PDB file of C-alpha atoms in Angstrom:
ATOM      1  CA  ALA A   1       9.668   8.558  -1.353  1.00 75.00           C
ATOM      2  CA  GLN A   2       8.508   5.044  -0.647  1.00 82.00           C
ATOM      3  CA  SER A   3      10.844   2.094  -0.957  1.00 88.00           C
ATOM      4  CA  VAL A   4      11.081  -1.602  -0.186  1.00 93.00           C
ATOM      5  CA  THR A   5      14.072  -3.652   0.892  1.00 95.00           C
ATOM      6  CA  GLN A   6      14.120  -7.411   0.730  1.00 96.00           C
ATOM      7  CA  LEU A   7      16.907  -8.999   2.727  1.00 92.00           C
ATOM      8  CA  GLY A   8      18.417 -12.024   1.059  1.00 91.00           C
ATOM      9  CA  SER A   9      18.213 -12.473  -2.684  1.00 93.00           C
ATOM     10  CA  HIS A  10      18.400 -16.250  -2.210  1.00 96.00           C
ATOM     11  CA  VAL A  11      16.916 -18.290   0.635  1.00 97.00           C
ATOM     12  CA  SER A  12      17.127 -22.054   0.923  1.00 97.00           C
ATOM     13  CA  VAL A  13      15.071 -24.135   3.318  1.00 97.00           C
ATOM     14  CA  SER A  14      14.406 -27.818   3.791  1.00 97.00           C
ATOM     15  CA  GLU A  15      11.014 -29.251   3.038  1.00 97.00           C
ATOM     16  CA  GLY A  16       8.891 -28.967   6.178  1.00 97.00           C
ATOM     17  CA  ALA A  17      10.963 -26.139   7.645  1.00 98.00           C
ATOM     18  CA  LEU A  18       9.795 -22.638   8.423  1.00 98.00           C
ATOM     19  CA  VAL A  19       9.895 -20.142   5.584  1.00 98.00           C
ATOM     20  CA  LEU A  20      10.785 -16.566   6.515  1.00 98.00           C
ATOM     21  CA  LEU A  21      11.253 -13.956   3.815  1.00 98.00           C
ATOM     22  CA  ARG A  22      12.104 -10.484   5.029  1.00 97.00           C
ATOM     23  CA  CYS A  23      10.731  -7.197   3.788  1.00 97.00           C
ATOM     24  CA  ASN A  24      11.229  -3.724   5.192  1.00 96.00           C
ATOM     25  CA  TYR A  25       9.537  -0.674   3.812  1.00 93.00           C
ATOM     26  CA  SER A  26       9.948   3.034   3.949  1.00 90.00           C
ATOM     27  CA  SER A  27       6.886   5.225   3.764  1.00 82.00           C
ATOM     28  CA  SER A  28       5.888   8.565   5.203  1.00 75.00           C
ATOM     29  CA  VAL A  29       2.233   7.583   5.220  1.00 76.00           C
ATOM     30  CA  PRO A  30       0.437   4.362   6.199  1.00 74.00           C
ATOM     31  CA  PRO A  31       1.302   2.019   3.370  1.00 81.00           C
ATOM     32  CA  TYR A  32      -0.471  -0.636   1.407  1.00 87.00           C
ATOM     33  CA  LEU A  33       1.850  -3.620   1.245  1.00 91.00           C
ATOM     34  CA  PHE A  34       1.849  -6.688  -0.939  1.00 93.00           C
ATOM     35  CA  TRP A  35       3.622  -9.950  -1.473  1.00 96.00           C
ATOM     36  CA  TYR A  36       3.678 -11.409  -4.960  1.00 95.00           C
ATOM     37  CA  VAL A  37       5.057 -14.754  -6.099  1.00 96.00           C
ATOM     38  CA  GLN A  38       6.385 -15.731  -9.490  1.00 94.00           C
ATOM     39  CA  TYR A  39       6.571 -19.415 -10.254  1.00 92.00           C
ATOM     40  CA  PRO A  40       8.840 -20.497 -13.103  1.00 86.00           C
ATOM     41  CA  ASN A  41       7.529 -19.392 -16.493  1.00 80.00           C
ATOM     42  CA  GLN A  42       4.478 -17.749 -14.965  1.00 86.00           C
ATOM     43  CA  GLY A  43       3.340 -14.238 -14.161  1.00 87.00           C
ATOM     44  CA  LEU A  44       3.208 -12.473 -10.837  1.00 91.00           C
ATOM     45  CA  GLN A  45       0.537 -13.804  -8.534  1.00 91.00           C
ATOM     46  CA  LEU A  46      -0.770 -11.939  -5.513  1.00 91.00           C
ATOM     47  CA  LEU A  47      -0.074 -13.879  -2.309  1.00 94.00           C
ATOM     48  CA  LEU A  48      -1.489 -11.413   0.180  1.00 93.00           C
ATOM     49  CA  LYS A  49      -1.969  -7.743   0.894  1.00 90.00           C
ATOM     50  CA  TYR A  50      -2.093  -5.389   3.842  1.00 89.00           C
ATOM     51  CA  THR A  51      -4.501  -2.474   3.540  1.00 83.00           C
ATOM     52  CA  SER A  52      -4.590  -1.079   7.096  1.00 76.00           C
ATOM     53  CA  ALA A  53      -7.016  -3.601   8.516  1.00 75.00           C
ATOM     54  CA  ALA A  54      -5.702  -6.559  10.550  1.00 84.00           C
ATOM     55  CA  THR A  55      -1.947  -6.506  11.031  1.00 89.00           C
ATOM     56  CA  LEU A  56      -1.666 -10.267  10.526  1.00 94.00           C
ATOM     57  CA  VAL A  57      -2.615 -11.023   6.974  1.00 94.00           C
ATOM     58  CA  LYS A  58      -3.304 -14.492   5.686  1.00 95.00           C
ATOM     59  CA  GLY A  59      -2.770 -15.319   2.064  1.00 94.00           C
ATOM     60  CA  ILE A  60      -2.950 -18.209  -0.308  1.00 94.00           C
ATOM     61  CA  ASN A  61      -1.030 -21.473  -0.013  1.00 94.00           C
ATOM     62  CA  GLY A  62      -0.571 -21.161   3.757  1.00 96.00           C
ATOM     63  CA  PHE A  63       1.465 -17.962   3.685  1.00 97.00           C
ATOM     64  CA  GLU A  64       0.943 -15.095   6.061  1.00 97.00           C
ATOM     65  CA  ALA A  65       2.623 -11.790   6.819  1.00 97.00           C
ATOM     66  CA  GLU A  66       2.588  -9.464   9.775  1.00 95.00           C
ATOM     67  CA  PHE A  67       2.646  -5.714   9.470  1.00 93.00           C
ATOM     68  CA  LYS A  68       4.825  -4.194  12.189  1.00 93.00           C
ATOM     69  CA  LYS A  69       4.789  -0.430  12.063  1.00 90.00           C
ATOM     70  CA  SER A  70       7.417  -0.014  14.794  1.00 91.00           C
ATOM     71  CA  GLU A  71       9.847  -2.131  12.779  1.00 93.00           C
ATOM     72  CA  THR A  72       8.628  -0.974   9.344  1.00 93.00           C
ATOM     73  CA  SER A  73       8.514  -4.617   8.391  1.00 95.00           C
ATOM     74  CA  PHE A  74       6.190  -6.930   6.518  1.00 96.00           C
ATOM     75  CA  HIS A  75       7.883 -10.318   6.661  1.00 97.00           C
ATOM     76  CA  LEU A  76       6.382 -13.320   4.899  1.00 98.00           C
ATOM     77  CA  THR A  77       6.173 -16.648   6.693  1.00 98.00           C
ATOM     78  CA  LYS A  78       4.943 -20.166   6.187  1.00 98.00           C
ATOM     79  CA  PRO A  79       5.201 -22.776   8.946  1.00 97.00           C
ATOM     80  CA  SER A  80       6.141 -25.695   6.736  1.00 97.00           C
ATOM     81  CA  ALA A  81       7.739 -25.415   3.314  1.00 97.00           C
ATOM     82  CA  HIS A  82       6.621 -27.549   0.401  1.00 97.00           C
ATOM     83  CA  MET A  83       8.606 -28.300  -2.705  1.00 96.00           C
ATOM     84  CA  SER A  84       5.954 -26.430  -4.674  1.00 96.00           C
ATOM     85  CA  ASP A  85       6.836 -23.208  -2.814  1.00 97.00           C
ATOM     86  CA  ALA A  86      10.053 -22.863  -4.782  1.00 97.00           C
ATOM     87  CA  ALA A  87       9.630 -19.572  -6.614  1.00 96.00           C
ATOM     88  CA  GLU A  88      10.648 -15.939  -6.536  1.00 96.00           C
ATOM     89  CA  TYR A  89       8.883 -13.714  -4.031  1.00 97.00           C
ATOM     90  CA  PHE A  90       8.448  -9.973  -4.296  1.00 96.00           C
ATOM     91  CA  CYS A  91       7.457  -7.493  -1.645  1.00 96.00           C
ATOM     92  CA  ALA A  92       5.868  -4.280  -2.857  1.00 93.00           C
ATOM     93  CA  VAL A  93       4.431  -1.049  -1.515  1.00 90.00           C
ATOM     94  CA  SER A  94       1.728   0.914  -3.237  1.00 85.00           C
ATOM     95  CA  GLU A  95       2.564   4.529  -3.846  1.00 72.00           C
ATOM     96  CA  TYR A  96      -0.119   7.003  -3.009  1.00 67.00           C
ATOM     97  CA  GLY A  97      -1.386   9.259  -5.722  1.00 65.00           C
ATOM     98  CA  ALA A  98      -3.340   9.148  -8.895  1.00 58.00           C
ATOM     99  CA  THR A  99      -1.342   6.244 -10.246  1.00 67.00           C
ATOM    100  CA  ASN A 100      -1.314   3.861  -7.289  1.00 77.00           C
ATOM    101  CA  LYS A 101       1.752   2.234  -8.796  1.00 85.00           C
ATOM    102  CA  LEU A 102       3.704  -0.476  -7.047  1.00 89.00           C
ATOM    103  CA  ILE A 103       7.270  -0.123  -5.868  1.00 91.00           C
ATOM    104  CA  PHE A 104       8.936  -3.502  -5.685  1.00 94.00           C
ATOM    105  CA  GLY A 105      11.811  -4.977  -3.796  1.00 95.00           C
ATOM    106  CA  THR A 106      14.498  -6.834  -5.677  1.00 94.00           C
ATOM    107  CA  GLY A 107      12.941 -10.226  -5.011  1.00 96.00           C
ATOM    108  CA  THR A 108      13.926 -13.313  -3.025  1.00 97.00           C
ATOM    109  CA  LEU A 109      14.434 -16.620  -4.750  1.00 96.00           C
ATOM    110  CA  LEU A 110      13.262 -19.422  -2.484  1.00 97.00           C
ATOM    111  CA  ALA A 111      14.724 -22.895  -2.925  1.00 97.00           C
ATOM    112  CA  VAL A 112      13.203 -25.847  -1.103  1.00 97.00           C
ATOM    113  CA  GLN A 113      15.474 -28.822  -0.531  1.00 96.00           C
ATOM    114  CA  PRO A 114      14.046 -32.334  -0.154  1.00 94.00           C
TER     115      PRO A 114
ATOM    116  CA  GLU B   1     -12.719 -14.887 -16.135  1.00 63.00           C
ATOM    117  CA  ALA B   2      -9.794 -14.708 -18.509  1.00 77.00           C
ATOM    118  CA  GLY B   3      -6.626 -13.268 -17.031  1.00 90.00           C
ATOM    119  CA  VAL B   4      -4.244 -10.674 -18.368  1.00 94.00           C
ATOM    120  CA  THR B   5      -2.760 -11.923 -21.609  1.00 95.00           C
ATOM    121  CA  GLN B   6       0.545 -10.852 -23.014  1.00 96.00           C
ATOM    122  CA  PHE B   7       2.206 -11.761 -26.249  1.00 95.00           C
ATOM    123  CA  PRO B   8       4.581 -12.690 -27.482  1.00 97.00           C
ATOM    124  CA  SER B   9       5.889 -14.590 -24.497  1.00 95.00           C
ATOM    125  CA  HIS B  10       9.417 -14.331 -25.852  1.00 96.00           C
ATOM    126  CA  SER B  11      11.036 -12.093 -28.427  1.00 97.00           C
ATOM    127  CA  VAL B  12      14.602 -12.007 -29.627  1.00 97.00           C
ATOM    128  CA  ILE B  13      15.516  -9.086 -31.853  1.00 97.00           C
ATOM    129  CA  GLU B  14      18.649  -7.398 -33.059  1.00 97.00           C
ATOM    130  CA  LYS B  15      19.784  -4.059 -31.826  1.00 97.00           C
ATOM    131  CA  GLY B  16      18.171  -1.317 -33.887  1.00 97.00           C
ATOM    132  CA  GLN B  17      15.068  -3.298 -34.740  1.00 97.00           C
ATOM    133  CA  THR B  18      11.538  -2.530 -33.630  1.00 97.00           C
ATOM    134  CA  VAL B  19       9.453  -4.694 -31.353  1.00 98.00           C
ATOM    135  CA  THR B  20       5.837  -4.352 -30.290  1.00 98.00           C
ATOM    136  CA  LEU B  21       4.520  -6.009 -27.163  1.00 98.00           C
ATOM    137  CA  ARG B  22       0.831  -6.459 -26.602  1.00 98.00           C
ATOM    138  CA  CYS B  23      -1.254  -6.716 -23.464  1.00 97.00           C
ATOM    139  CA  ASP B  24      -4.908  -7.681 -23.209  1.00 96.00           C
ATOM    140  CA  PRO B  25      -6.225  -6.747 -19.773  1.00 95.00           C
ATOM    141  CA  ILE B  26      -9.099  -8.372 -17.964  1.00 93.00           C
ATOM    142  CA  SER B  27     -12.332  -7.230 -19.542  1.00 91.00           C
ATOM    143  CA  GLY B  28     -13.752  -4.216 -17.760  1.00 89.00           C
ATOM    144  CA  HIS B  29     -10.512  -3.219 -16.090  1.00 91.00           C
ATOM    145  CA  ASP B  30      -9.982   0.473 -16.732  1.00 90.00           C
ATOM    146  CA  ASN B  31      -6.496   0.559 -15.209  1.00 91.00           C
ATOM    147  CA  LEU B  32      -3.630  -0.915 -17.162  1.00 94.00           C
ATOM    148  CA  TYR B  33      -0.010  -0.827 -16.093  1.00 94.00           C
ATOM    149  CA  TRP B  34       3.286  -1.706 -17.696  1.00 97.00           C
ATOM    150  CA  TYR B  35       6.274  -2.764 -15.620  1.00 96.00           C
ATOM    151  CA  ARG B  36       9.721  -3.990 -16.556  1.00 97.00           C
ATOM    152  CA  ARG B  37      12.328  -6.121 -14.894  1.00 95.00           C
ATOM    153  CA  VAL B  38      15.827  -5.821 -16.179  1.00 93.00           C
ATOM    154  CA  MET B  39      17.946  -8.838 -15.241  1.00 85.00           C
ATOM    155  CA  GLY B  40      19.026  -8.786 -11.634  1.00 79.00           C
ATOM    156  CA  LYS B  41      17.135  -5.644 -10.815  1.00 88.00           C
ATOM    157  CA  GLU B  42      13.793  -4.873  -9.274  1.00 91.00           C
ATOM    158  CA  ILE B  43      10.534  -4.682 -11.164  1.00 95.00           C
ATOM    159  CA  LYS B  44       9.990  -1.064 -12.148  1.00 96.00           C
ATOM    160  CA  PHE B  45       6.920   0.867 -13.139  1.00 94.00           C
ATOM    161  CA  LEU B  46       6.787   2.173 -16.688  1.00 97.00           C
ATOM    162  CA  LEU B  47       3.361   3.706 -17.135  1.00 94.00           C
ATOM    163  CA  HIS B  48      -0.305   3.651 -16.235  1.00 93.00           C
ATOM    164  CA  PHE B  49      -3.383   3.990 -18.405  1.00 93.00           C
ATOM    165  CA  VAL B  50      -6.863   4.792 -17.233  1.00 91.00           C
ATOM    166  CA  LYS B  51      -8.990   3.669 -20.118  1.00 92.00           C
ATOM    167  CA  GLU B  52      -7.245   5.152 -23.145  1.00 94.00           C
ATOM    168  CA  SER B  53      -5.557   8.017 -21.303  1.00 93.00           C
ATOM    169  CA  LYS B  54      -2.017   7.972 -19.964  1.00 93.00           C
ATOM    170  CA  GLN B  55      -2.304   8.730 -16.274  1.00 91.00           C
ATOM    171  CA  ASP B  56       1.381   8.504 -15.493  1.00 91.00           C
ATOM    172  CA  GLU B  57       4.274   7.735 -17.817  1.00 93.00           C
ATOM    173  CA  SER B  58       7.031   8.846 -15.484  1.00 92.00           C
ATOM    174  CA  GLY B  59       8.723   5.469 -15.630  1.00 94.00           C
ATOM    175  CA  MET B  60       9.216   5.336 -19.377  1.00 96.00           C
ATOM    176  CA  PRO B  61      12.983   5.168 -19.917  1.00 93.00           C
ATOM    177  CA  ASN B  62      13.221   7.386 -22.990  1.00 93.00           C
ATOM    178  CA  ASN B  63      11.446   8.347 -26.183  1.00 94.00           C
ATOM    179  CA  ARG B  64      12.283   5.051 -27.853  1.00 96.00           C
ATOM    180  CA  PHE B  65       9.372   3.615 -25.917  1.00 97.00           C
ATOM    181  CA  LEU B  66       5.832   4.315 -27.049  1.00 97.00           C
ATOM    182  CA  ALA B  67       2.746   2.934 -25.354  1.00 97.00           C
ATOM    183  CA  GLU B  68      -0.773   3.109 -26.668  1.00 97.00           C
ATOM    184  CA  ARG B  69      -4.172   1.917 -25.583  1.00 96.00           C
ATOM    185  CA  THR B  70      -6.589   2.617 -28.349  1.00 86.00           C
ATOM    186  CA  GLY B  71     -10.228   2.401 -27.333  1.00 87.00           C
ATOM    187  CA  GLY B  72      -9.321   1.626 -23.774  1.00 84.00           C
ATOM    188  CA  THR B  73      -8.981  -2.090 -24.383  1.00 92.00           C
ATOM    189  CA  TYR B  74      -5.687  -3.739 -25.243  1.00 96.00           C
ATOM    190  CA  SER B  75      -2.385  -1.910 -25.030  1.00 98.00           C
ATOM    191  CA  THR B  76       0.801  -2.028 -27.037  1.00 98.00           C
ATOM    192  CA  LEU B  77       4.304  -1.087 -26.030  1.00 98.00           C
ATOM    193  CA  LYS B  78       6.649  -0.379 -28.922  1.00 98.00           C
ATOM    194  CA  VAL B  79      10.385  -0.122 -28.617  1.00 97.00           C
ATOM    195  CA  GLN B  80      12.009   1.598 -31.587  1.00 96.00           C
ATOM    196  CA  PRO B  81      14.912   1.253 -32.095  1.00 97.00           C
ATOM    197  CA  ALA B  82      15.743  -1.393 -29.532  1.00 97.00           C
ATOM    198  CA  GLU B  83      18.984  -1.219 -27.590  1.00 97.00           C
ATOM    199  CA  LEU B  84      20.801  -3.916 -25.639  1.00 96.00           C
ATOM    200  CA  GLU B  85      19.776  -2.412 -22.305  1.00 95.00           C
ATOM    201  CA  ASP B  86      16.110  -2.847 -23.206  1.00 96.00           C
ATOM    202  CA  SER B  87      16.412  -6.580 -22.591  1.00 97.00           C
ATOM    203  CA  GLY B  88      14.290  -7.803 -19.721  1.00 96.00           C
ATOM    204  CA  VAL B  89      10.842  -9.029 -18.841  1.00 96.00           C
ATOM    205  CA  TYR B  90       7.951  -6.695 -19.537  1.00 97.00           C
ATOM    206  CA  PHE B  91       4.895  -7.206 -17.368  1.00 96.00           C
ATOM    207  CA  CYS B  92       1.442  -5.895 -17.913  1.00 96.00           C
ATOM    208  CA  ALA B  93      -1.149  -5.669 -15.158  1.00 94.00           C
ATOM    209  CA  SER B  94      -4.713  -4.512 -14.883  1.00 92.00           C
ATOM    210  CA  SER B  95      -7.060  -3.571 -12.098  1.00 88.00           C
ATOM    211  CA  GLN B  96     -10.604  -2.438 -11.773  1.00 83.00           C
ATOM    212  CA  VAL B  97     -10.244  -0.105  -8.847  1.00 71.00           C
ATOM    213  CA  PHE B  98      -7.639   1.776  -6.891  1.00 60.00           C
ATOM    214  CA  GLY B  99      -7.010   1.599  -3.241  1.00 49.00           C
ATOM    215  CA  GLY B 100      -4.770  -1.319  -2.463  1.00 52.00           C
ATOM    216  CA  SER B 101      -6.699  -4.000  -4.237  1.00 63.00           C
ATOM    217  CA  GLY B 102      -3.625  -5.163  -6.018  1.00 70.00           C
ATOM    218  CA  TYR B 103      -3.326  -5.939  -9.652  1.00 83.00           C
ATOM    219  CA  THR B 104      -3.629  -8.984 -11.835  1.00 89.00           C
ATOM    220  CA  PHE B 105      -0.427  -9.477 -13.743  1.00 92.00           C
ATOM    221  CA  GLY B 106       0.181 -11.173 -17.036  1.00 93.00           C
ATOM    222  CA  SER B 107       2.891 -13.756 -17.576  1.00 92.00           C
ATOM    223  CA  GLY B 108       5.214 -11.222 -19.102  1.00 94.00           C
ATOM    224  CA  THR B 109       7.139 -10.890 -22.336  1.00 96.00           C
ATOM    225  CA  ARG B 110      10.804 -11.760 -22.187  1.00 95.00           C
ATOM    226  CA  LEU B 111      12.608  -9.444 -24.585  1.00 97.00           C
ATOM    227  CA  THR B 112      16.173 -10.159 -25.582  1.00 97.00           C
ATOM    228  CA  VAL B 113      18.039  -7.636 -27.699  1.00 97.00           C
ATOM    229  CA  VAL B 114      21.204  -9.015 -29.281  1.00 97.00           C
TER     230      VAL B 114
END
């Protein structure tokens, strides 16, 4: 069965600092991987996705993630944090099959300090 | 294009009452999903419609939950009777195709059962 583990339920960074949110997955087949973001009082927004093309995936708002098969990881990074990046971030893997449902991690709440 | 619309955005009901959540997917999206996040836990899949047919309802917690998608357009999720553990945020998502494209999520309905 596929699963996702997000390390760190809360991460705090200073404005301008590197953002690193960790995600490890478990899958017996090549996975599709996603990062979603939820800003306060909003829905889930797709940041980026990996679908077996380039291993370094660029997303919106300056975020990117690198798929590393040997480490079963898909960590999310941004070189310089902005106050507007404060939100909850979810890593997810798409389960193969007729449903193509998403299996989510528990989420990481990112705080950005001035 | 209009996004995925969910309403109500918030609902507070007493234990034992009935609540109906509604989701309007993006026009033309055959795939409609319901997910739920109970406080502090991960977002979990509930069920998947393809047009008006239930493709997968393996995530439905119990028979107090009933989902419908008449005519393959909007969907409703009814909880009857509601229990305290049903509290959480219910997300709806829609997609046009399979294969790792990711979904478009609605803003969610926050259900509180007291």
